[in-house]
Amino acid sequence: MSVETQKETLGFQTEVKQLLHLMIHSLYSNKEIFLRELISNASDASDKLRFEALAKPELLEGGADLKIRISFDKEAKTLTLEDNGIGMGREDAIAHLGTIAKSGTADFIKQLSGDQKKDSHLIGQFGVGFYSAFIVADKVDVYSRRAGTPASAGVHWSSKGEGDFEVASIEKAERGTRIVLHLKSGEEEFADGWRLRNIIKKYSDHIALPIELPKELHGEEKDQPAEPEWETVNRASALWTRPRTEIKDEEYQEFYKHIGHDFENPLSWSHNKVEGKLEYSSLLYVPARAPFDLYQREAPKGLKLYVQRVFVMDQAESFLPLYLRFIKGVVDSNDLSLNVSREILQKDPIIDSMKSALTKRVLDMLEKLAKNEPEQYQGFWKNFGQVLKEGPAEDFANKEKIAALLRFASTKGTDGEQNVGLAEYIARLAEGQDKIYFLTGESYAQVKNSPHLEVFRKKGIEVLLLTDRIDEWLMSYLTEFDGKQFVDVARGDLDLGKLDTEEDKKAQEEVAKAKEGLVERLKTALGEQVAEVRVSHRLTDSPAILAIGEQDLGLQMRQILEASGQKVPDSKPIFEFNPGHPLIEKLDAEADEDRFVDLSHILFDQAALAAGDTLKDPAAYVQRLNKLLVELSA
Ligand code: ADP
């Protein structure tokens, strides 16, 4: 062993400490995955080297055949992984193996509960990588040197996986990384060729790089010779280049875990080879679970890009629209140049046509999932529905396709659950119904009892209930589906079309005529507060309701804009009253003008409250109401 200089002890970042502790306990039941994680890192390191060597071939000095070697020593209870990839220098080792760079990590750790089963899922979403070595090792030594640096620029990193780690500068003749795990007592099973071979076949067969183990010696148990013979144990070819029919589901799944840094199987995948004017392969996955940082602006997104089997970049964002940012996968192009950059990708017309083809593939894959495995699709919707809802605004061309993938809560659905699709809605339209009715609001509890729904309940017409923050904005982009218009039931003068019979309409006209006087009195009483007063056809039980003007912002958008400090254009509601309601009849008969004004304001404020709005002058409302109550009890 070479001389160590500049030795120092450094503390792990707090998050690393917490994560290490939790991980060791919650992933223990699946401990063999540590090997997959370390192999995955070694494979990434080789990909990076191969890519950097395109511009600087001298980086490959000392050997261009990249591989991973795994050896073990039963006596010493050690397991060693060695790669000749890009390697790390001292500063790299301190940064990469002492901290976690992902934003939102501290928040993520707060969510962990201490319940091992739950935490292991969460940690799986987070991705643990290198630190998983400490599940089976009580000490880990890393010897590494970055390609292109002198032998003296090597680093020895060492830790027991507790609070701190040591780094020292060393001489290292070969570039790349050697990791030595000192196995905990009880974990000797991993210092065994047969066991290792099985784990590699199971989790890492898809790794494109050869993974070598010392050749098994047959016959009597013999000592390993000083320099063993090596044999490749994995298939060592890029998975996506193989024909679909020859790839087993398990292989697709393990490959996903490698590129997706996920512990869980994906929900679905789509593997395609395109030939003709453009040539490329793609392998796209729908994850089963949202990563912890899905809503972080700088969270990783995009595909892994290869050009003729050479890894070129991670998180290539130009191949899919933002609303599909949760998709993981690989695209391997034969047309792009190996020195393609992010800037070039953004402008290249080839990318545009690949993007629209890949987008379609993803939408088709989701459509299939929804159709064939509705339960799984519900899971998908819970995780990623909010993101998919950005689609209609971003991707005009695929609006109809995206709309078909949306799921809503509904007056005919399971209580509050977003599980009604538009096709299902249309399949059970009421006799004479040619519109898709919806209501947006703050929460399910609020909208499900909204007075706006009364007439629909009476007539047995389904209304979609939209309560996500993004919904009103979404609906400003969705105007129709399958030739049927969307109608906001809280907006404008509700026209039920053929759903109202001729008799209904006639009766409505008559009532409107009869109540003209009341309308005028109310207009005077409510004054500036309302845009209009009219007789309502949408109420059966409530006395009054506020409708939004056809062109006005709804409550949700107004609240979002106000919260973000923007000026919201003034708009006044339309006051509609239910002519058959006893309170309205009483109001109509009220001779005392002061009383009439008080009552009208109370009805107006109540209607605002029922719509989920706040009152401009709550104290005045309370005063009026109390005045009335006193009169009642007098
Ligand atoms: P992740 O792989 O998700 O980034 P890890 O904790 O597994 O997280 O690894 C942290 C970083 O350490 C990697 O991103 C990489 O920069 C570096 N690293 C780990 N293993 C190797 C290796 N074998 N060769 C070179 N760098 C490595």
XYZ file of C-alpha atoms and ligand atoms in Angstrom:
661
model
C 0.000 0.000 0.000
C 1.345 3.401 -0.950
C 2.085 6.248 1.427
C -0.810 8.351 2.595
C -0.369 12.105 2.942
C -2.551 15.017 3.968
C -4.809 12.809 5.980
C -7.850 14.515 7.474
C -11.095 13.535 9.136
C -14.271 15.232 8.014
C -17.847 15.039 9.248
C -20.668 13.853 7.017
C -23.296 16.411 6.149
C -26.167 16.057 8.664
C -28.504 14.679 6.013
C -26.034 11.928 5.141
C -25.798 10.880 8.763
C -29.559 10.673 9.134
C -29.986 8.872 5.882
C -27.236 6.362 6.595
C -28.791 5.425 9.860
C -32.302 5.049 8.478
C -31.188 3.278 5.369
C -29.182 0.605 7.097
C -32.250 -0.342 9.087
C -35.022 0.024 6.577
C -33.304 -1.592 3.609
C -31.849 -4.465 5.529
C -34.497 -6.916 4.383
C -33.343 -6.341 0.829
C -29.664 -5.951 1.579
C -28.238 -7.553 -1.566
C -29.224 -4.478 -3.590
C -26.069 -2.726 -2.360
C -24.221 -4.542 -5.130
C -26.596 -3.315 -7.789
C -26.103 0.255 -6.560
C -22.315 0.048 -6.624
C -22.303 -1.591 -10.053
C -24.690 1.067 -11.288
C -22.282 3.792 -10.123
C -19.320 2.046 -11.746
C -21.240 1.768 -14.987
C -22.125 5.481 -14.879
C -18.461 6.288 -14.216
C -17.462 4.333 -17.323
C -20.144 6.015 -19.417
C -18.817 9.382 -18.321
C -15.259 8.460 -19.178
C -16.172 7.170 -22.606
C -18.012 10.373 -23.315
C -15.290 12.720 -22.088
C -12.742 10.729 -24.069
C -14.505 11.667 -27.304
C -13.005 15.129 -26.925
C -9.888 14.037 -25.023
C -8.801 10.579 -26.198
C -5.778 10.726 -23.889
C -8.156 10.070 -20.976
C -8.281 6.460 -22.120
C -4.545 6.017 -21.772
C -3.791 2.806 -19.992
C -6.728 0.932 -21.466
C -9.899 1.530 -23.397
C -11.641 -1.684 -22.529
C -13.857 -0.562 -19.734
C -15.078 -3.101 -17.235
C -16.008 -3.818 -13.664
C -14.173 -6.437 -11.637
C -15.521 -7.914 -8.462
C -13.373 -10.028 -6.184
C -13.591 -11.256 -2.629
C -11.501 -12.619 0.168
C -13.276 -15.122 2.377
C -10.600 -15.023 5.069
C -10.400 -11.267 5.323
C -14.175 -10.967 4.805
C -13.789 -8.329 2.130
C -15.518 -7.691 -1.139
C -13.837 -5.473 -3.741
C -15.330 -3.708 -6.755
C -12.982 -2.122 -9.216
C -13.799 -0.031 -12.262
C -11.614 1.830 -14.742
C -14.088 4.621 -15.325
C -13.792 8.358 -14.783
C -12.694 8.075 -11.126
C -12.601 10.727 -8.429
C -9.971 13.087 -7.073
C -9.731 14.167 -3.444
C -12.199 17.043 -3.795
C -14.627 14.856 -5.765
C -14.560 12.214 -3.065
C -15.207 14.768 -0.327
C -18.072 16.323 -2.278
C -19.712 13.183 -3.646
C -19.175 10.765 -0.795
C -19.713 13.188 2.069
C -22.726 15.231 1.052
C -25.954 14.842 -0.835
C -26.389 17.488 -3.466
C -30.073 16.947 -4.191
C -32.228 19.916 -3.312
C -35.057 19.241 -0.909
C -33.148 16.485 0.910
C -33.697 17.948 4.372
C -37.451 18.158 3.778
C -37.442 14.638 2.485
C -35.758 13.316 5.601
C -38.346 15.036 7.792
C -41.014 12.897 6.178
C -39.399 9.681 7.299
C -41.359 8.158 10.098
C -39.151 5.558 11.687
C -41.554 2.895 10.420
C -39.220 0.639 8.474
C -41.654 -0.484 5.857
C -42.843 3.004 4.984
C -39.364 4.430 5.111
C -37.928 1.806 2.822
C -40.388 2.921 0.154
C -39.522 6.543 0.666
C -35.815 5.882 0.685
C -36.265 3.879 -2.482
C -37.804 6.920 -4.135
C -34.937 9.033 -2.950
C -32.282 6.666 -4.234
C -29.424 5.833 -1.902
C -26.642 4.683 -4.200
C -23.191 4.495 -2.721
C -24.240 4.663 0.926
C -26.061 1.349 0.629
C -22.616 -0.262 1.001
C -23.020 0.306 4.730
C -25.955 -2.069 4.883
C -23.498 -4.967 4.752
C -20.154 -3.347 5.566
C -18.928 -1.831 8.815
C -16.066 -0.152 7.019
C -15.705 0.979 3.421
C -12.456 1.989 1.734
C -12.557 3.831 -1.575
C -9.368 4.239 -3.604
C -9.788 6.407 -6.654
C -8.117 8.634 -9.186
C -9.649 10.781 -11.855
C -8.760 9.951 -15.459
C -6.239 12.386 -16.899
C -4.618 13.283 -13.569
C -1.145 12.108 -12.446
C -0.741 8.972 -10.344
C -0.046 11.151 -7.318
C -3.569 12.627 -7.470
C -5.195 9.536 -6.021
C -7.448 9.590 -2.982
C -8.202 7.140 -0.217
C -11.591 7.713 1.372
C -12.545 5.601 4.319
C -15.450 5.467 6.719
C -17.273 3.295 9.203
C -20.546 4.852 8.141
C -21.064 6.665 11.397
C -20.452 10.364 11.849
C -17.360 10.957 9.792
C -14.957 9.818 7.102
C -11.228 10.119 6.438
C -9.537 11.247 3.266
C -5.882 11.018 2.381
C -3.904 11.600 -0.797
C -2.314 8.511 -2.288
C -0.469 7.290 -5.347
C -2.726 5.271 -7.587
C -1.301 3.845 -10.772
C -4.546 3.079 -12.595
C -7.389 5.544 -13.091
C -10.822 4.656 -11.773
C -12.261 3.498 -8.501
C -11.697 0.537 -6.216
C -14.150 0.048 -3.397
C -13.360 -2.383 -0.593
C -16.200 -3.442 1.681
C -15.248 -4.907 5.042
C -18.236 -7.120 5.610
C -20.049 -7.021 8.913
C -20.029 -10.223 10.842
C -22.989 -12.212 9.618
C -22.623 -10.891 6.062
C -19.901 -13.326 4.978
C -22.318 -14.774 2.418
C -21.320 -11.941 0.081
C -17.723 -13.128 -0.065
C -18.830 -15.996 -2.231
C -18.546 -16.398 -5.987
C -21.777 -18.285 -6.438
C -23.822 -15.798 -4.421
C -22.265 -12.824 -6.204
C -22.852 -14.361 -9.593
C -26.520 -14.825 -8.770
C -26.959 -11.279 -7.559
C -25.257 -9.895 -10.655
C -27.395 -11.995 -12.975
C -30.496 -10.950 -11.134
C -29.942 -7.200 -10.907
C -27.177 -6.209 -13.258
C -27.348 -8.451 -16.296
C -28.443 -5.455 -18.395
C -25.319 -3.422 -17.597
C -23.664 -2.823 -20.959
C -20.199 -3.165 -19.484
C -18.610 -6.540 -18.729
C -18.808 -7.419 -15.044
C -16.097 -9.920 -14.221
C -15.641 -12.356 -11.389
C -12.635 -14.587 -10.755
C -13.133 -17.846 -12.631
C -14.383 -20.568 -10.287
C -11.806 -23.218 -9.625
C -13.253 -26.664 -9.952
C -12.478 -29.789 -8.012
C -10.944 -29.443 -4.608
C -11.230 -26.160 -2.802
C -8.080 -24.459 -4.006
C -6.421 -21.219 -3.068
C -6.991 -18.467 -5.563
C -3.809 -17.929 -7.584
C -2.173 -14.511 -7.189
C -3.603 -13.211 -10.455
C -6.905 -14.954 -11.080
C -8.430 -15.670 -14.433
C -11.511 -13.515 -14.945
C -14.797 -14.324 -16.535
C -17.671 -12.102 -17.554
C -20.873 -13.004 -15.777
C -23.378 -10.582 -17.261
C -24.640 -10.320 -20.793
C -22.781 -7.017 -21.276
C -24.761 -5.543 -24.121
C -26.967 -2.468 -24.076
C -30.472 -3.690 -23.247
C -32.302 -1.399 -25.652
C -30.338 -2.706 -28.625
C -31.721 -6.206 -28.151
C -34.969 -7.339 -29.784
C -38.032 -6.876 -27.602
C -39.038 -10.504 -27.830
C -35.800 -11.630 -26.214
C -36.003 -9.356 -23.196
C -37.683 -10.611 -20.056
C -39.861 -8.353 -17.907
C -37.390 -8.691 -15.047
C -34.634 -7.354 -17.270
C -36.689 -4.327 -18.232
C -37.461 -3.774 -14.565
C -33.876 -4.001 -13.378
C -32.717 -1.718 -16.140
C -35.270 0.815 -15.012
C -33.962 0.730 -11.466
C -30.487 1.432 -12.785
C -31.396 4.432 -14.919
C -34.258 5.657 -12.741
C -32.388 5.441 -9.424
C -35.549 3.841 -8.124
C -36.029 0.787 -5.935
C -39.471 -0.030 -7.169
C -40.556 -1.633 -10.410
C -41.965 0.692 -13.043
C -45.675 0.609 -13.875
C -45.156 0.239 -17.555
C -42.646 0.650 -20.369
C -42.446 1.080 -24.098
C -39.469 -0.098 -26.116
C -39.183 0.895 -29.747
C -36.799 0.997 -32.622
C -37.403 3.560 -35.351
C -35.909 3.128 -38.775
C -36.182 5.218 -41.913
C -35.529 8.906 -42.225
C -34.541 9.059 -38.586
C -32.992 6.165 -36.757
C -33.202 5.771 -33.057
C -34.220 3.446 -30.262
C -36.142 4.478 -27.225
C -37.037 2.778 -23.991
C -39.481 4.797 -21.906
C -40.785 4.019 -18.443
C -43.686 5.176 -16.301
C -42.527 5.056 -12.664
C -44.873 3.645 -10.050
C -44.296 6.457 -7.620
C -43.505 10.128 -7.734
C -39.929 10.950 -6.757
C -39.676 13.044 -3.604
C -38.702 16.120 -5.577
C -41.253 15.992 -8.425
C -42.311 19.565 -7.778
C -38.840 21.000 -7.274
C -37.936 23.231 -10.141
C -34.408 21.862 -10.418
C -35.367 18.204 -9.917
C -33.819 15.901 -12.513
C -35.953 15.305 -15.563
C -35.476 14.154 -19.102
C -34.035 11.089 -20.744
C -30.599 9.558 -20.833
C -29.219 10.309 -24.265
C -26.920 7.944 -26.148
C -25.551 8.443 -29.624
C -24.712 5.178 -31.321
C -24.548 3.387 -27.984
C -22.218 5.987 -26.446
C -23.617 7.760 -23.418
C -23.802 11.482 -24.145
C -25.841 13.113 -21.405
C -28.168 12.638 -18.511
C -31.417 14.542 -18.172
C -31.723 15.507 -21.816
C -34.889 17.583 -21.477
C -35.581 18.326 -25.114
C -37.101 14.961 -25.970
C -40.296 15.226 -23.974
C -42.616 18.078 -22.994
C -42.568 19.300 -19.407
C -45.895 17.747 -18.511
C -44.286 14.335 -19.087
C -41.249 15.144 -16.963
C -41.865 12.123 -14.746
C -41.039 9.709 -17.576
C -37.678 7.967 -17.274
C -35.794 6.314 -20.068
C -33.172 6.126 -22.715
C -32.985 7.377 -26.249
C -30.200 6.242 -28.528
C -29.872 8.148 -31.790
C -27.954 7.266 -34.916
C -28.423 10.690 -36.464
C -27.074 13.048 -33.846
C -23.443 13.946 -33.610
C -21.446 12.643 -30.689
C -20.513 16.140 -29.637
C -24.088 17.344 -29.489
C -24.729 19.847 -26.686
C -27.841 20.911 -24.788
C -27.955 24.141 -26.768
C -27.839 22.277 -30.066
C -30.566 19.906 -28.889
C -32.868 22.824 -28.240
C -32.620 24.026 -31.800
C -32.219 20.871 -33.847
C -35.281 20.090 -36.025
C -34.448 16.369 -35.738
C -35.126 16.679 -32.021
C -38.509 18.255 -32.660
C -39.730 15.342 -34.687
C -38.286 12.871 -32.179
C -40.013 14.795 -29.410
C -43.414 14.559 -31.023
C -42.972 10.844 -31.748
C -41.782 10.116 -28.194
C -44.620 12.174 -26.722
C -47.076 10.117 -28.680
C -45.467 6.908 -27.472
C -45.851 7.984 -23.881
C -49.471 9.011 -24.358
C -50.198 5.701 -26.075
C -48.515 3.826 -23.260
C -50.645 5.667 -20.684
C -53.775 5.054 -22.707
C -53.015 1.349 -22.770
C -52.348 1.292 -19.071
C -55.634 3.070 -18.380
C -57.507 0.634 -20.552
C -55.883 -2.641 -19.534
C -54.985 -1.978 -15.917
C -57.368 0.617 -14.546
C -56.276 0.008 -10.970
C -52.646 0.608 -11.767
C -53.690 3.649 -13.731
C -55.433 5.032 -10.643
C -52.124 4.696 -8.826
C -50.420 6.522 -11.640
C -53.059 9.242 -11.526
C -52.595 9.793 -7.803
C -48.877 10.286 -8.281
C -48.700 12.170 -11.530
C -52.190 13.428 -12.399
C -51.398 16.971 -11.310
C -48.452 17.090 -13.679
C -50.402 15.607 -16.572
C -52.987 18.342 -16.070
C -50.397 20.819 -17.329
C -50.659 19.040 -20.670
C -53.614 20.678 -22.440
C -52.010 24.105 -21.975
C -48.557 23.010 -23.094
C -49.356 20.629 -25.914
C -52.144 21.883 -28.093
C -51.710 19.149 -30.704
C -52.354 16.349 -28.210
C -55.074 18.064 -26.225
C -57.749 15.492 -26.989
C -55.448 12.576 -26.189
C -54.386 14.121 -22.905
C -57.975 14.978 -22.004
C -58.877 11.317 -22.392
C -56.250 10.489 -19.746
C -57.569 12.918 -17.147
C -59.534 11.631 -14.156
C -62.040 13.621 -12.123
C -64.141 13.401 -9.037
C -67.787 13.458 -9.984
C -71.302 13.547 -8.595
C -71.641 9.978 -9.862
C -68.174 8.759 -8.842
C -66.807 7.265 -5.648
C -66.907 9.858 -2.901
C -64.207 12.400 -3.702
C -61.976 10.027 -5.602
C -60.627 11.249 -8.932
C -61.505 8.237 -11.013
C -63.995 9.273 -13.692
C -62.611 9.671 -17.193
C -64.276 11.747 -19.888
C -65.072 8.706 -22.008
C -66.901 7.176 -19.077
C -68.755 10.445 -18.484
C -69.863 10.591 -22.090
C -70.936 6.968 -22.110
C -73.554 7.756 -19.482
C -74.844 11.140 -20.652
C -78.444 11.766 -19.722
C -81.106 11.686 -22.412
C -80.800 14.921 -24.394
C -77.498 15.949 -22.766
C -74.872 17.252 -25.177
C -72.531 19.095 -22.802
C -69.960 18.119 -20.204
C -70.811 19.862 -16.951
C -68.255 20.697 -14.298
C -67.879 22.761 -11.152
C -64.585 24.022 -9.735
C -63.949 24.880 -6.126
C -61.721 24.915 -3.123
C -62.317 21.424 -1.761
C -64.426 18.392 -2.453
C -66.398 18.931 0.752
C -67.319 22.402 -0.423
C -68.305 21.643 -4.008
C -70.226 18.472 -3.354
C -72.843 20.480 -1.423
C -72.805 23.490 -3.682
C -76.233 24.949 -4.516
C -75.058 25.052 -8.136
C -75.599 21.303 -8.265
C -79.230 21.328 -7.185
C -80.873 21.312 -10.585
C -78.406 18.668 -11.824
C -79.220 16.440 -8.923
C -82.906 16.865 -9.582
C -82.503 15.937 -13.232
C -79.973 13.164 -12.555
C -77.207 14.795 -14.595
C -73.577 14.072 -13.748
C -71.282 16.986 -12.898
C -67.494 16.712 -12.653
C -66.131 18.179 -9.431
C -62.759 19.873 -9.850
C -60.920 20.938 -6.742
C -57.208 20.868 -7.519
C -55.484 24.225 -7.519
C -54.657 23.864 -11.173
C -58.209 22.981 -12.287
C -59.741 26.295 -13.204
C -56.618 27.132 -15.191
C -56.778 23.701 -16.859
C -60.405 24.236 -17.829
C -59.555 27.504 -19.505
C -57.644 25.362 -22.036
C -60.133 22.543 -22.334
C -63.109 23.727 -24.296
C -64.418 20.489 -25.682
C -63.921 16.748 -25.764
C -65.303 14.321 -28.312
C -67.253 17.176 -29.884
C -68.945 18.059 -26.590
C -68.495 21.429 -24.981
C -67.418 21.850 -21.386
C -69.793 23.969 -19.336
C -68.957 25.479 -15.967
C -72.204 25.178 -14.018
C -71.358 28.198 -11.876
C -70.871 30.466 -14.840
C -73.188 32.635 -16.907
C -76.817 31.981 -17.638
C -77.102 28.239 -17.325
C -78.642 26.865 -20.486
C -79.544 23.232 -20.116
C -80.462 22.946 -23.802
C -82.612 19.936 -24.524
C -82.479 18.908 -20.894
C -85.186 21.499 -20.250
C -88.506 20.621 -21.843
C -90.638 23.160 -23.710
C -92.907 23.205 -20.687
C -89.971 23.940 -18.385
C -88.966 26.839 -20.570
C -92.421 28.259 -20.731
C -92.815 28.063 -16.983
C -89.444 29.773 -16.530
C -90.470 32.656 -18.757
C -93.686 33.100 -16.877
C -91.956 33.159 -13.493
C -89.393 35.627 -14.806
C -92.199 37.921 -15.871
C -94.025 37.597 -12.602
C -90.876 38.431 -10.621
C -89.795 41.473 -12.595
C -90.752 43.735 -9.705
C -88.674 41.752 -7.208
C -85.702 41.797 -9.562
C -85.838 45.590 -9.686
C -86.142 45.938 -5.903
C -83.173 43.633 -5.384
C -81.081 45.545 -7.912
C -81.674 48.709 -5.952
C -80.995 47.032 -2.626
C -77.761 45.284 -3.657
C -76.579 48.136 -5.861
C -72.890 48.131 -6.736
C -72.312 44.631 -5.408
C -73.891 42.799 -8.303
C -73.574 42.833 -12.065
C -77.089 41.573 -12.521
C -80.052 40.121 -10.664
C -82.216 37.407 -12.166
C -84.530 34.493 -11.495
C -82.644 31.218 -11.172
C -83.444 27.891 -12.800
C -80.646 26.028 -11.114
C -81.936 26.014 -7.559
C -84.301 23.636 -5.846
C -83.372 23.934 -2.168
C -81.322 27.101 -1.690
C -82.801 30.597 -1.768
C -80.051 32.245 -3.809
C -76.767 31.754 -5.554
C -73.968 33.782 -7.105
C -73.039 32.982 -10.709
C -69.809 34.095 -12.343
C -69.941 36.198 -15.503
C -69.180 34.283 -18.685
C -65.828 36.036 -19.157
C -64.860 36.642 -15.541
C -62.143 34.946 -13.529
C -63.412 32.243 -11.232
C -62.824 32.213 -7.508
C -59.867 29.806 -7.655
C -57.923 31.793 -10.257
C -58.684 34.999 -8.391
C -57.339 33.545 -5.169
C -54.200 32.192 -6.878
C -53.492 35.530 -8.524
C -54.138 37.458 -5.316
C -51.865 35.142 -3.356
C -49.073 35.756 -5.853
C -49.516 39.492 -5.373
C -51.039 40.224 -8.776
C -53.758 42.738 -9.420
C -57.014 40.985 -10.152
C -59.500 42.681 -12.457
C -62.673 43.673 -10.631
C -65.666 41.551 -11.444
C -69.116 41.379 -9.933
C -71.243 38.266 -9.585
C -74.734 37.715 -10.862
C -77.277 37.288 -8.072
C -79.802 34.589 -8.904
C -82.724 33.791 -6.624
C -85.003 30.823 -6.323
C -88.556 32.149 -6.779
C -90.186 29.164 -5.095
C -88.139 29.362 -1.881
C -90.107 30.460 1.228
C -87.432 33.014 2.162
C -87.733 34.633 -1.254
C -91.504 34.633 -0.995
C -91.166 36.337 2.355
C -88.751 38.826 0.892
C -91.110 39.569 -1.959
C -93.886 40.261 0.513
C -91.747 42.485 2.764
C -93.231 45.970 2.900
C -90.629 47.493 5.205
C -87.899 48.730 2.849
C -85.126 48.696 5.519
C -85.917 45.097 6.340
C -85.925 44.254 2.667
C -82.432 45.685 2.241
C -81.094 43.790 5.263
C -82.575 40.528 4.117
C -81.218 40.931 0.577
C -77.727 41.537 1.895
C -77.919 38.519 4.128
C -78.988 36.361 1.197
C -76.193 37.782 -0.930
C -73.544 37.147 1.730
C -74.805 33.626 2.363
C -74.574 32.853 -1.319
C -70.977 34.068 -1.305
C -70.179 31.854 1.684
C -71.761 28.818 0.036
C -69.554 29.395 -2.996
C -66.489 29.225 -0.745
C -65.737 32.924 -0.953
C -64.953 35.233 1.940
C -67.139 38.213 2.868
C -65.943 41.734 2.167
C -67.594 42.999 5.360
C -68.220 40.057 7.702
C -69.097 42.337 10.634
C -71.970 43.903 8.712
C -73.284 40.445 7.892
C -73.248 39.389 11.536
C -74.944 42.629 12.621
C -77.760 42.240 10.110
C -78.289 38.640 10.976
C -78.372 39.368 14.697
C -80.820 42.201 14.194
C -83.107 39.783 12.445
C -82.726 37.137 15.126
C -83.617 39.646 17.836
C -86.725 40.667 15.906
C -87.661 37.027 15.516
C -87.446 36.249 19.215
C -89.170 39.489 20.230
P -25.881 9.003 -7.324
O -25.243 7.880 -8.048
O -27.364 8.924 -7.222
O -25.395 10.363 -7.737
P -24.337 7.998 -5.122
O -24.398 8.284 -3.651
O -24.476 6.596 -5.528
O -25.428 8.905 -5.774
O -22.975 8.539 -5.673
C -22.600 9.860 -5.438
C -21.586 10.303 -6.443
O -20.319 9.700 -6.191
C -21.894 9.938 -7.881
O -22.798 10.845 -8.455
C -20.503 10.015 -8.492
O -20.182 11.364 -8.790
C -19.608 9.536 -7.375
N -19.288 8.116 -7.540
C -19.850 7.067 -6.909
N -19.304 5.902 -7.328
C -18.375 6.229 -8.256
C -17.460 5.473 -9.065
N -17.420 4.149 -9.029
N -16.655 6.166 -9.901
C -16.706 7.520 -9.961
N -17.526 8.271 -9.229
C -18.368 7.646 -8.379
